[in-house]
Structures are given as structure tokens and as C-alpha cells.
Amino acid sequence: MREVHLDLAVIGGGPAGLAAALEARRQGLEKVAVIERDIELGGILQQCVHDGFGLHRFGRRMSGGQYAQAFIDEVEAGGIMTECRTMVLRVSGDKKIYAVSSHKGMTLYHCRAIILAMGCRERTRNQIFIYGARPSGVLTAGTVQRYINMEGYLPGKKAVILGSGDIGLIMARRMILEGMEVEGVYEVMAHPGGLTRNIVQCLEDYDIPLHLSTTVSQIHGQERLEGVSVARVDQQRRPVKESERYIPCDLLVLAVGLIPETELARGAGIKINPLSNGPEVDQDFATSVPGIFAAGNLVAVFDLVDYVSATGETAAKGAARYLENPKAAHPRAYRVNTGENVSLAVPQIVYEGQAAQDLSLFLRVKQPGPKAALICACAGRELSRKKERFVAPPEMLAAKVPAGTFIGADLLLEIKGE
Amino acid sequence: MRKVTVTCIVCPSSCRVSVREGGEGLEISGHQCRRGLEHARNEVKNPMRMLTATIAVTGADFNLLPVISSAEIPKKMLIPCLRTVYGLRVQAPVKEGSVILRDVCGTGVDILAARTITRAPAG
């Protein structure tokens, strides 16, 4: 078996992994590798041909491929080993990575530190309880995106979209532009799952109807999808039989949410946070296993690629600090607790001491509403307060612990109406 | 007189801004800030959009090359421009940012490669 010795292995060559590898080199780490299962770097950005990326980082509206290219060019300029077409099978708690590829066979990577950046996967029909026959023509939005934008196949002629997550909205527009028919978008919740700008620019611009509190109750067809039944749902989100109606279609697109890809993390014995469903991380994005860090959408689904890249850089700085003295004991740890109207927080752990620089805490709101204050408090003392004109669950927010603040107790994140 | 409602996308507030086109110009209400006012005015007078699409590429690992407009184009030109863009074909390798088509449909905007695509290894 091929064996490779590394200072840092980054698993996943998407936006989090690329930013992490580059930052690790800037921090002076010598042997850095990116391990990627696809045939090229870039991750899901490569199938995102739409624009809207990089506004924060590059100050212009780029498409996904352009955003990825900026990082790939820098990675390929040298100093970073890239291992594409390589599938990691197992990560052990003592930082060994077992991987396989068709051209190099099995490889064992001995790593001094690891950054996990595997992103997330999409919920499928099984996870939303669509029962019955398994005809072709029932695909997740990301799969449809890959077929249409990279492979050059149209997976149907007339589509129904279930779920109003951002990828579904973006694919609604793309399918129209590619000459397909999009009958409508159906969302079981009373609020849209995606960002308003996507509702406006992807649905309203093309007169695609959005039906809230409505779901797909049945799919029809044996070999190929022939149609779906949709029905309004009651308060308990159960379909109301009397409201059921049949729509002929040959494609059902599922845009029903993302789940962090945690198999490798679980295999390494890393603790998973029940609110984010990703590895629990501290302010350096270190996981519960020493020397293994996590970044990007694996930690929590961030929506904004700029945030994803930023967490990769934070994790790389953390890994560099760890490698200076792997045996160093952490100061006392405190929790970042979620208070009023907050559904999740990242990171979940902070350490006692004075914050050397501004510390970003990412959070998501439970209920939408106007005029809210985003408050970060420590032992009853307010550390920061940020006014938001409007908060909504699809939009990740960032609270701040200002540089110089002394952290000496658990933190509490709250969103209060004003 | 024409009356339209524009959902503002400048910030998450998502204001519903109504715009009335009367004898003496636009009457705009429902916005909470100047940027919302500007956005609603532009959406009614001259809405602009970025164009992103894919075109056929030969000799690469993938069949398609993503492309993007060098600037926003008038919304009403989006479909005519797309018709032209979908007819384009290129051969790998292509470098990100290279101009695939100059001045698409007289808009003054260029169509650029939105990624670098290398030649697929033979076999």
C-alpha cells in the first residue's frame, strides 16, 4: 500500500477545503494535501453556473465556477499536493486516512493534522417519506443541476419541484432557460425555504407559481414518472385528501434540504452536535478529536460561500496553532448556548481568555420577523448587539465577540424583537 | 397609468414596493430606504440581469463550459442573447475570463468563460 506522510490533509476540494489548504500554506505548513473524490477540484461550485458568489470576498458577482477558479489557480500555482479521483474510506482517531483511487490503488496517509471539508448531501425521497414505486424521473435538485449544467443532459420535459430551498429555485429558472416546462414549486411549510432574492429572480421573473403549505402526496408511474399528486397540508403537515390534484409530469425535483456529510467524522469518533447535525467545533473549528478540524457545510449549512471559505481559513489557522504544540492543554472551555429564537450556533465551544481578534459566531433564526436585535451575552453582560431590519431562517447570521473581550463564562446568543 | 409591485431584494426585509406610473413620473411607496427606492425605480424603468448559461465544449472531461456576461444586460435582452449564446461551441482548453463572444446582440456586453477547462487526456 502506498503511504504518504503529511503535516495536514484536507478532505474535500470544495470551497472550504481549498480555502483551508491555501491558508495552511500561508501559515507555513509544509506538506499539505487536498484529497478529492471527483475528477477535479471545486466541489459543487463547478455545477453552480448561476451568479451571486463572491460579493463579500471579491466585491463582484461571480458564478460558482469563477469563484472556484480563483482558489484553484492559487492551489495549482504550487506547494499543495492535490489527490483527485481519490475516495477516503476511513479516518481514524489517530489521524490516519485510508483512501482508494483507480489510478493509485490504496493509500494510507499519516497526518499530523486533518481538516474535514466534505460538505453536505441532499435529502432524498426516503427522508421525506415518498413511498411507492421507484420510477426514474425523481431526482434531487443537485443531481438535476449536475446533469443540466455539466453533463449536458435534460432529465425531463416537464418538472414539478418539491421544496423551496435555494437549489430548487435556482434550478427552476435554469430548467426554463433550457427549454423545459416548470409546472410549479410546492412547499410543505408556510414560509419559503429559500432566500427572497431567489424567489423573486428565479420564480417571479419567469412566472413560476410557488404553492405554500402544499406537498406532493403521491407519485405515479412504474418505469418512468408519469405524474404527481399534490395536496394542501393541515396544521400537522398532513395532506388534506379532498384538496388533492393530479399533475402530469416526467420529472420531480426534490429541493428538500441538506444534511452534513458526517460518516467519516463519526467513524473517527468525532462528537456530532444535535442542532447543527455536523461535528461540534470550538472557536478554531477543532472537533472533539485532537488534531482533527472541520470546516464549511460539513459543520453547518452556511448558504453563503464566503462564510464557507472563511471557516476553512479559521480551521487552517487552528490546525497551524495546534501543530506548534500538539500537547498544549486548552484553557477552560465554555458553551455557546442558543437562546430566544436561535436554532443553531457555530462554533459551539469557546475558551476562557481574552479574544485576540473579533470572533464570529454563526447562527440561524427560528422564526422570521422584522426589526430584531442580535445579542451576544456572557454571564448576563452584553458583548455585542447588532440591529437587523428583518431576520428569516433561510439567512445565516453572524454575531460578534469583539476583540479584547474577556470570556469567562458560557455565551448566550439571542434574537429579540425590538 | 400602470401600477406594479416590486419585491425589493436589496436586503432581507423584502419590502413590497408599489410603483405607479402617472403623468408626472413615478410614484413609489412601500420602501423603507433609499436603496429600495432605487431598486424599485430601476426594476420598472430598466431592469437588468446577469446572463449565465452553458455552451458546448469538445475535447474536455465535461460536455459543457459555463459562461457569464461581463456585465448586466437589459432583462428584455436576456432571451434573445441566450438564443445566440446557446449556438456557441468551443474547443478545450479554455481559460477562465477569456472572451467567447464580443458585444452579444449589440448590448455592448461580452460573454466570458466562467471557468478554466483543460483538454481531457487522450483515451
mmCIF file of C-alpha atoms in Angstrom, chain B residues 50-108:
data_model
loop_
_atom_site.group_PDB
_atom_site.id
_atom_site.type_symbol
_atom_site.label_atom_id
_atom_site.label_comp_id
_atom_site.label_asym_id
_atom_site.label_seq_id
_atom_site.Cartn_x
_atom_site.Cartn_y
_atom_site.Cartn_z
ATOM 1 C CA MET B 50 -26.611 38.951 -15.423
ATOM 2 C CA LEU B 51 -26.622 36.277 -18.118
ATOM 3 C CA THR B 52 -25.249 32.885 -17.139
ATOM 4 C CA ALA B 53 -25.506 29.792 -19.305
ATOM 5 C CA THR B 54 -23.518 26.850 -20.617
ATOM 6 C CA ILE B 55 -22.191 26.217 -24.115
ATOM 7 C CA ALA B 56 -20.985 23.067 -25.850
ATOM 8 C CA VAL B 57 -17.296 22.286 -25.434
ATOM 9 C CA THR B 58 -15.401 19.485 -27.158
ATOM 10 C CA GLY B 59 -12.231 17.773 -26.031
ATOM 11 C CA ALA B 60 -12.852 18.222 -22.300
ATOM 12 C CA ASP B 61 -13.920 15.898 -19.498
ATOM 13 C CA PHE B 62 -17.321 17.575 -19.498
ATOM 14 C CA ASN B 63 -19.681 18.422 -22.348
ATOM 15 C CA LEU B 64 -20.372 21.970 -21.250
ATOM 16 C CA LEU B 65 -18.489 25.153 -20.446
ATOM 17 C CA PRO B 66 -20.240 27.663 -18.146
ATOM 18 C CA VAL B 67 -20.256 31.250 -19.430
ATOM 19 C CA ILE B 68 -21.198 34.590 -17.862
ATOM 20 C CA SER B 69 -21.839 38.089 -19.178
ATOM 21 C CA SER B 70 -19.138 40.661 -18.442
ATOM 22 C CA ALA B 71 -21.839 42.969 -17.028
ATOM 23 C CA GLU B 72 -25.600 43.080 -16.587
ATOM 24 C CA ILE B 73 -27.753 43.257 -19.710
ATOM 25 C CA PRO B 74 -31.309 44.604 -20.050
ATOM 26 C CA LYS B 75 -33.764 41.952 -18.843
ATOM 27 C CA LYS B 76 -35.699 42.089 -22.118
ATOM 28 C CA MET B 77 -32.497 41.165 -23.985
ATOM 29 C CA LEU B 78 -31.922 38.047 -21.859
ATOM 30 C CA ILE B 79 -33.815 35.573 -24.048
ATOM 31 C CA PRO B 80 -32.533 36.906 -27.429
ATOM 32 C CA CYS B 81 -28.967 36.858 -26.049
ATOM 33 C CA LEU B 82 -29.419 33.331 -24.700
ATOM 34 C CA ARG B 83 -30.533 32.167 -28.155
ATOM 35 C CA THR B 84 -27.248 33.423 -29.556
ATOM 36 C CA VAL B 85 -25.184 32.049 -26.672
ATOM 37 C CA TYR B 86 -26.701 28.560 -26.905
ATOM 38 C CA GLY B 87 -25.468 28.401 -30.505
ATOM 39 C CA LEU B 88 -21.818 28.855 -29.485
ATOM 40 C CA ARG B 89 -19.316 25.984 -29.499
ATOM 41 C CA VAL B 90 -15.733 25.967 -28.288
ATOM 42 C CA GLN B 91 -12.875 23.541 -28.068
ATOM 43 C CA ALA B 92 -10.866 22.808 -24.929
ATOM 44 C CA PRO B 93 -8.630 24.138 -23.493
ATOM 45 C CA VAL B 94 -10.324 27.405 -22.488
ATOM 46 C CA LYS B 95 -9.113 29.797 -19.818
ATOM 47 C CA GLU B 96 -11.454 31.427 -17.301
ATOM 48 C CA GLY B 97 -12.190 35.027 -18.258
ATOM 49 C CA SER B 98 -11.409 34.608 -21.952
ATOM 50 C CA VAL B 99 -13.890 36.286 -24.274
ATOM 51 C CA ILE B 100 -16.080 33.752 -26.072
ATOM 52 C CA LEU B 101 -18.254 36.343 -27.856
ATOM 53 C CA ARG B 102 -17.865 40.125 -28.105
ATOM 54 C CA ASP B 103 -20.834 42.503 -27.842
ATOM 55 C CA VAL B 104 -23.623 39.954 -27.602
ATOM 56 C CA CYS B 105 -26.674 41.148 -29.639
ATOM 57 C CA GLY B 106 -25.412 44.740 -29.635
ATOM 58 C CA THR B 107 -25.666 45.106 -25.856
ATOM 59 C CA GLY B 108 -22.003 46.096 -25.561
#
